[in-house]
mmCIF file of C-alpha atoms in Angstrom:
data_model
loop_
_atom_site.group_PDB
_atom_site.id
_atom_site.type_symbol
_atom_site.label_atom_id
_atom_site.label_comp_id
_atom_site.label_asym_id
_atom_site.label_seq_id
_atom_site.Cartn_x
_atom_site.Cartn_y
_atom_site.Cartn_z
ATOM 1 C CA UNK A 340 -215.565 22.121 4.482
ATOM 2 C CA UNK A 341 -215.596 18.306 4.642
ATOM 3 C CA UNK A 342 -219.137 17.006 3.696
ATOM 4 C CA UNK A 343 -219.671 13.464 5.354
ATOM 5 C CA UNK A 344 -222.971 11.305 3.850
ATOM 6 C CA UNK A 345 -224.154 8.449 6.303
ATOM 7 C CA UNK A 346 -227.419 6.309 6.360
ATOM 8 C CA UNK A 347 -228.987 4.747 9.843
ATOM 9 C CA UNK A 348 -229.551 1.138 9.276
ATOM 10 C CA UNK A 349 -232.803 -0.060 9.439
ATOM 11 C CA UNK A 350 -232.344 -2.562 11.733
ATOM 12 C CA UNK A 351 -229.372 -1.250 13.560
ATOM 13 C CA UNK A 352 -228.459 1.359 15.502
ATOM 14 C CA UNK A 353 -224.738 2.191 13.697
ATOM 15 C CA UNK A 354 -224.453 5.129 12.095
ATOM 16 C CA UNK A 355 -221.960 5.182 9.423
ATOM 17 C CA UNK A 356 -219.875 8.134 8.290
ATOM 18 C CA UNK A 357 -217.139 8.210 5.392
ATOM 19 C CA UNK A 358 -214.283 9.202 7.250
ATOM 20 C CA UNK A 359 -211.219 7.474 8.573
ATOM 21 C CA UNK A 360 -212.451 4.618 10.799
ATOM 22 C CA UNK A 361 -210.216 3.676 13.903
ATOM 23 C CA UNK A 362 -211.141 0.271 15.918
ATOM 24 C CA UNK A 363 -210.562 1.494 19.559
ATOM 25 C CA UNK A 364 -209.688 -1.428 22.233
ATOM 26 C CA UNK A 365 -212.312 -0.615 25.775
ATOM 27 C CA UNK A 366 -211.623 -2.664 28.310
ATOM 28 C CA UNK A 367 -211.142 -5.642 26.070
ATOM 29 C CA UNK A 368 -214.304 -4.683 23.656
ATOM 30 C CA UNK A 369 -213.315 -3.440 20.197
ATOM 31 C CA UNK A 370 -215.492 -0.520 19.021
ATOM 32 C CA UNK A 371 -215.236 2.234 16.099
ATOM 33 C CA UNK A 372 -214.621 5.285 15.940
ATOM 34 C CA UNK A 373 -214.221 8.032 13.529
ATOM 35 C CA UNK A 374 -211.038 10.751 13.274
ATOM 36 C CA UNK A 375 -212.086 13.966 13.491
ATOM 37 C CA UNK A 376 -209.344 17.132 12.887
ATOM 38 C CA UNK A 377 -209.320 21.040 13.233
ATOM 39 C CA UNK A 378 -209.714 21.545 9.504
ATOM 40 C CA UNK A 379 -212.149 21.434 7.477
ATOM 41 C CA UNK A 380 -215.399 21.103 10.027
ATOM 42 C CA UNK A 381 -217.261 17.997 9.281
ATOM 43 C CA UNK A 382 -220.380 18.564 7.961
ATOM 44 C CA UNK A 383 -223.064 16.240 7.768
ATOM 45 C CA UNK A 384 -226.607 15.970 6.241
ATOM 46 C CA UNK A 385 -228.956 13.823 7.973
ATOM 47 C CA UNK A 386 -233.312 13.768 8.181
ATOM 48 C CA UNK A 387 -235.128 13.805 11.345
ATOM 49 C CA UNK A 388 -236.926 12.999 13.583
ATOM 50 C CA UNK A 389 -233.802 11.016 15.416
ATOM 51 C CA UNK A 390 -232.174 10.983 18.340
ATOM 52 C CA UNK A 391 -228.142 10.698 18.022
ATOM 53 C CA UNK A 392 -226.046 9.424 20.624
ATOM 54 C CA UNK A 393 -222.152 10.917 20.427
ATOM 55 C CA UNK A 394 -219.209 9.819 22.119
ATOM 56 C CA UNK A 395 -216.385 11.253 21.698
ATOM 57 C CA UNK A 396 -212.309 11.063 23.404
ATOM 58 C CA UNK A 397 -209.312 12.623 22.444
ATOM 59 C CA UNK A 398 -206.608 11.035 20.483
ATOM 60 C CA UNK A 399 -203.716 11.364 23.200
ATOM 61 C CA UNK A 400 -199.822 10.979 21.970
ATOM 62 C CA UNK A 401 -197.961 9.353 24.499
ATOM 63 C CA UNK A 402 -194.372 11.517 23.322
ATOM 64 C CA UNK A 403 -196.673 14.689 23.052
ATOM 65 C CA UNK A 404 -197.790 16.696 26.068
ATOM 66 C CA UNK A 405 -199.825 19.006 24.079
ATOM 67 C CA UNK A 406 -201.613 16.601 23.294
ATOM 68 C CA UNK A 407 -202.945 16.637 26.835
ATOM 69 C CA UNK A 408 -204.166 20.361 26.721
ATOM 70 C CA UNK A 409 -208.360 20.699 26.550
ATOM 71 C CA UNK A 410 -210.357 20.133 23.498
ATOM 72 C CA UNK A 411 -213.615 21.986 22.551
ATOM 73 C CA UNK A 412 -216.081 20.315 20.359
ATOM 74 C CA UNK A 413 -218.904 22.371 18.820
ATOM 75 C CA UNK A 414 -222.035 20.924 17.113
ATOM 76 C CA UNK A 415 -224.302 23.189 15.014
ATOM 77 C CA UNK A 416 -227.479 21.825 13.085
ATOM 78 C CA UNK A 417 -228.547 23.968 10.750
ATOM 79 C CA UNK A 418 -225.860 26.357 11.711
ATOM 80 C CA UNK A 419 -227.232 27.143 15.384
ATOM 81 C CA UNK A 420 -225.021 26.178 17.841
ATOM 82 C CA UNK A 421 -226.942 23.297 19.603
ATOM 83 C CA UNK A 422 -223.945 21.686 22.127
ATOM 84 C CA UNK A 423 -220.708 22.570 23.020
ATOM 85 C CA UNK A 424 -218.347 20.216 24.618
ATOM 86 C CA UNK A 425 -214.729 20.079 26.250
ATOM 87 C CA UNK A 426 -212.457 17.586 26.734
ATOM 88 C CA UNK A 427 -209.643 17.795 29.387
ATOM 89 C CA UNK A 428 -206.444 15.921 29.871
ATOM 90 C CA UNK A 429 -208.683 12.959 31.283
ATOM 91 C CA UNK A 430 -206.158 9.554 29.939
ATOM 92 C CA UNK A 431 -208.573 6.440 29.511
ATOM 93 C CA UNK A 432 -207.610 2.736 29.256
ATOM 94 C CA UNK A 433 -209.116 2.917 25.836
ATOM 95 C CA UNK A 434 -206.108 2.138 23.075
ATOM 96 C CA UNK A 435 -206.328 2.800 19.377
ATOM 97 C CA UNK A 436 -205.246 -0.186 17.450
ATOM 98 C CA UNK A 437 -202.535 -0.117 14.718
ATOM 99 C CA UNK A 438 -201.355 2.960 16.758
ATOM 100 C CA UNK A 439 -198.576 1.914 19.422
ATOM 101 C CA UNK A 440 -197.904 5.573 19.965
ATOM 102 C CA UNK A 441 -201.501 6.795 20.808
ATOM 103 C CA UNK A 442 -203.693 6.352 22.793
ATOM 104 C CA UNK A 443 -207.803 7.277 23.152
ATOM 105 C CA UNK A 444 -208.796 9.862 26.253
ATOM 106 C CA UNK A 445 -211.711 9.211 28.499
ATOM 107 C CA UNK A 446 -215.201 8.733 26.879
ATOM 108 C CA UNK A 447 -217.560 11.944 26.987
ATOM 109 C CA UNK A 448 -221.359 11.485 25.563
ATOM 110 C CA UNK A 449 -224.152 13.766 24.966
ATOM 111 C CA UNK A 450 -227.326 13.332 22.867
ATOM 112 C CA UNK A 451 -229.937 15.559 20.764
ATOM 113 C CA UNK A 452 -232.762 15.381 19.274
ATOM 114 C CA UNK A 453 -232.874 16.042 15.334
ATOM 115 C CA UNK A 454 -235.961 17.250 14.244
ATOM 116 C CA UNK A 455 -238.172 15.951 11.473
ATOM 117 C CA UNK A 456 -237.397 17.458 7.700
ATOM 118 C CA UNK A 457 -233.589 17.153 6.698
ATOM 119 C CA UNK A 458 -230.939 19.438 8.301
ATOM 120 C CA UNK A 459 -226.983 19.456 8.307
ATOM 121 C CA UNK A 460 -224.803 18.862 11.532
ATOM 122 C CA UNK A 461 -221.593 20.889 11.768
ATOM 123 C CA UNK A 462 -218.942 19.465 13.795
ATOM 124 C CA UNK A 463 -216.210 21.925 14.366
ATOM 125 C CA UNK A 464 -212.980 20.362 16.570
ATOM 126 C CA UNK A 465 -210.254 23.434 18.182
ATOM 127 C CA UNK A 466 -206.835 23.414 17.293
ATOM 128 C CA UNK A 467 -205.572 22.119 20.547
ATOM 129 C CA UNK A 468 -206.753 18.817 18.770
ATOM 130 C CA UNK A 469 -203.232 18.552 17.508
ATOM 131 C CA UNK A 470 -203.707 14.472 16.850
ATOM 132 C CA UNK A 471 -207.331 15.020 16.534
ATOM 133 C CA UNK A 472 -210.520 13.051 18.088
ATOM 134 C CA UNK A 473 -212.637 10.228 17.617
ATOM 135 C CA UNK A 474 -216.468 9.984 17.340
ATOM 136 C CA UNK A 475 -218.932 7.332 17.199
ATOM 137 C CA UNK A 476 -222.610 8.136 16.227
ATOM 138 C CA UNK A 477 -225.527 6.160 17.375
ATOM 139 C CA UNK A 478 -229.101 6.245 16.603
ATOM 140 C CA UNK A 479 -230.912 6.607 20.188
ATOM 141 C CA UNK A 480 -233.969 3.915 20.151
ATOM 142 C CA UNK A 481 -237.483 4.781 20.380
ATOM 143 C CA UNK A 482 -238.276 4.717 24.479
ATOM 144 C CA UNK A 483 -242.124 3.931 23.692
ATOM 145 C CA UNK A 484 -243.451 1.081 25.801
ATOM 146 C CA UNK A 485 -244.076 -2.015 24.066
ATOM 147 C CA UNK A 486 -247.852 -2.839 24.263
ATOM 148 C CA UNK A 487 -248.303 -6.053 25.437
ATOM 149 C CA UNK A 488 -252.221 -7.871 25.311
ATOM 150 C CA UNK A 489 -252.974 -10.219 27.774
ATOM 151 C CA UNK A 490 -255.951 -13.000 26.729
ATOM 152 C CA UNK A 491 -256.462 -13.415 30.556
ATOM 153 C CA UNK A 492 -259.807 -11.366 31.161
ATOM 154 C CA UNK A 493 -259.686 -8.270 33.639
ATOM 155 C CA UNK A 494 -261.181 -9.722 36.895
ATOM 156 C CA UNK A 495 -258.416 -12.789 36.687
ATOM 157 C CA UNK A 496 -255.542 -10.683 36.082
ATOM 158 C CA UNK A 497 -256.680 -8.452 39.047
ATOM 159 C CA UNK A 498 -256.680 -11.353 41.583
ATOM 160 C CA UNK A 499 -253.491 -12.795 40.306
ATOM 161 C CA UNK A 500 -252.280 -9.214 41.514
ATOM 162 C CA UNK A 501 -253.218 -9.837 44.629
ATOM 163 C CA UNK A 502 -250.628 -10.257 47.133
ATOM 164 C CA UNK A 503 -251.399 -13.396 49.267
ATOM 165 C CA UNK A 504 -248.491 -13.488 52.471
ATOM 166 C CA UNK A 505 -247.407 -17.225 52.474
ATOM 167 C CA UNK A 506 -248.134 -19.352 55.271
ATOM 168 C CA UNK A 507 -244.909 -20.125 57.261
ATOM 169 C CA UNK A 508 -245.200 -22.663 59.660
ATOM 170 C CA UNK A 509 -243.403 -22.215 63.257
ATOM 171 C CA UNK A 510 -240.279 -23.816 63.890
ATOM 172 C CA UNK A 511 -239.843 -26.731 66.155
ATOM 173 C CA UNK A 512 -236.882 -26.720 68.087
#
């Protein structure tokens, strides 16, 4: 079993994992990935309460039509599976660079939550995988509304709601 360590930055959202990093060109947008093979499962230890964003493609080989058959991706936490995830022979624009004869599948995502206390994340990739997948984890933000105070007292604010039609004069022909 592969044991991968990462830390959410504080003021980021990247979550970083020590594995093989690949820069993947999207549509003209570099972003980075992580491999991911068959064997050993990744395992990783992370504390809650977060909510982690993955995205995941294949890593397709142009020569290699087996390359092409589905991939299933299963994520435990505390070993109970949680999600369960397969990728079929969806091509995407996406290209790994420094990798002429590959190229990255269609993006998948999926999200859970993590609760609070620390807990370990299995990620266990099928053999059809034969060149193996790439990853990216993100830390989900906090969706709670900002709260904003207004120094405008109550009775203004409510007539500055107020919806006043606006006087349109009549044409002249």
């Amino acid at each position: 079993i592969f044991i991968a360590t990462f830390s959410v930055s504080l003021l980021g959202e990247e979550i970083t994992l020590k594995l093989n990093q690949k820069e993947v060109d999207i549509n003209g947008k570099t972003e980075k990935f992580y491999s991911l093979f068959p064997d050993p499962p990744t395992d990783i230890k992370i504390a809650g309460p977060v909510k982690l964003k993955f995205t995941v493609r294949k890593i397709i080989d142009k020569k290699n039509p087996l390359t092409k058959l589905p991939v299933t991706i299963t994520l435990s936490l505390d070993t109970k599976k949680v999600k369960e995830i397969t990728l079929n022979d969806r091509e995407g624009t996406a290209v790994i660079k420094d990798a002429t004869m590959f190229n990255a599948g269609a993006e998948s995502t999926f999200s859970f939550d993590i609760p609070q206390d620390e807990h370990q994340i299995q990620i266990v990739v099928t053999r059809s995988a034969i060149k193996g997948v790439l990853i990216r984890l993100e830390k989900v933000p906090d969706e709670k509304p900002a709260i904003v105070q207004s120094s405008v007292p109550a009775k203004q604010a409510e007539k500055e709601k107020e919806f006043v039609p606006p006087i349109i004069p009549p044409l002249v022909p």
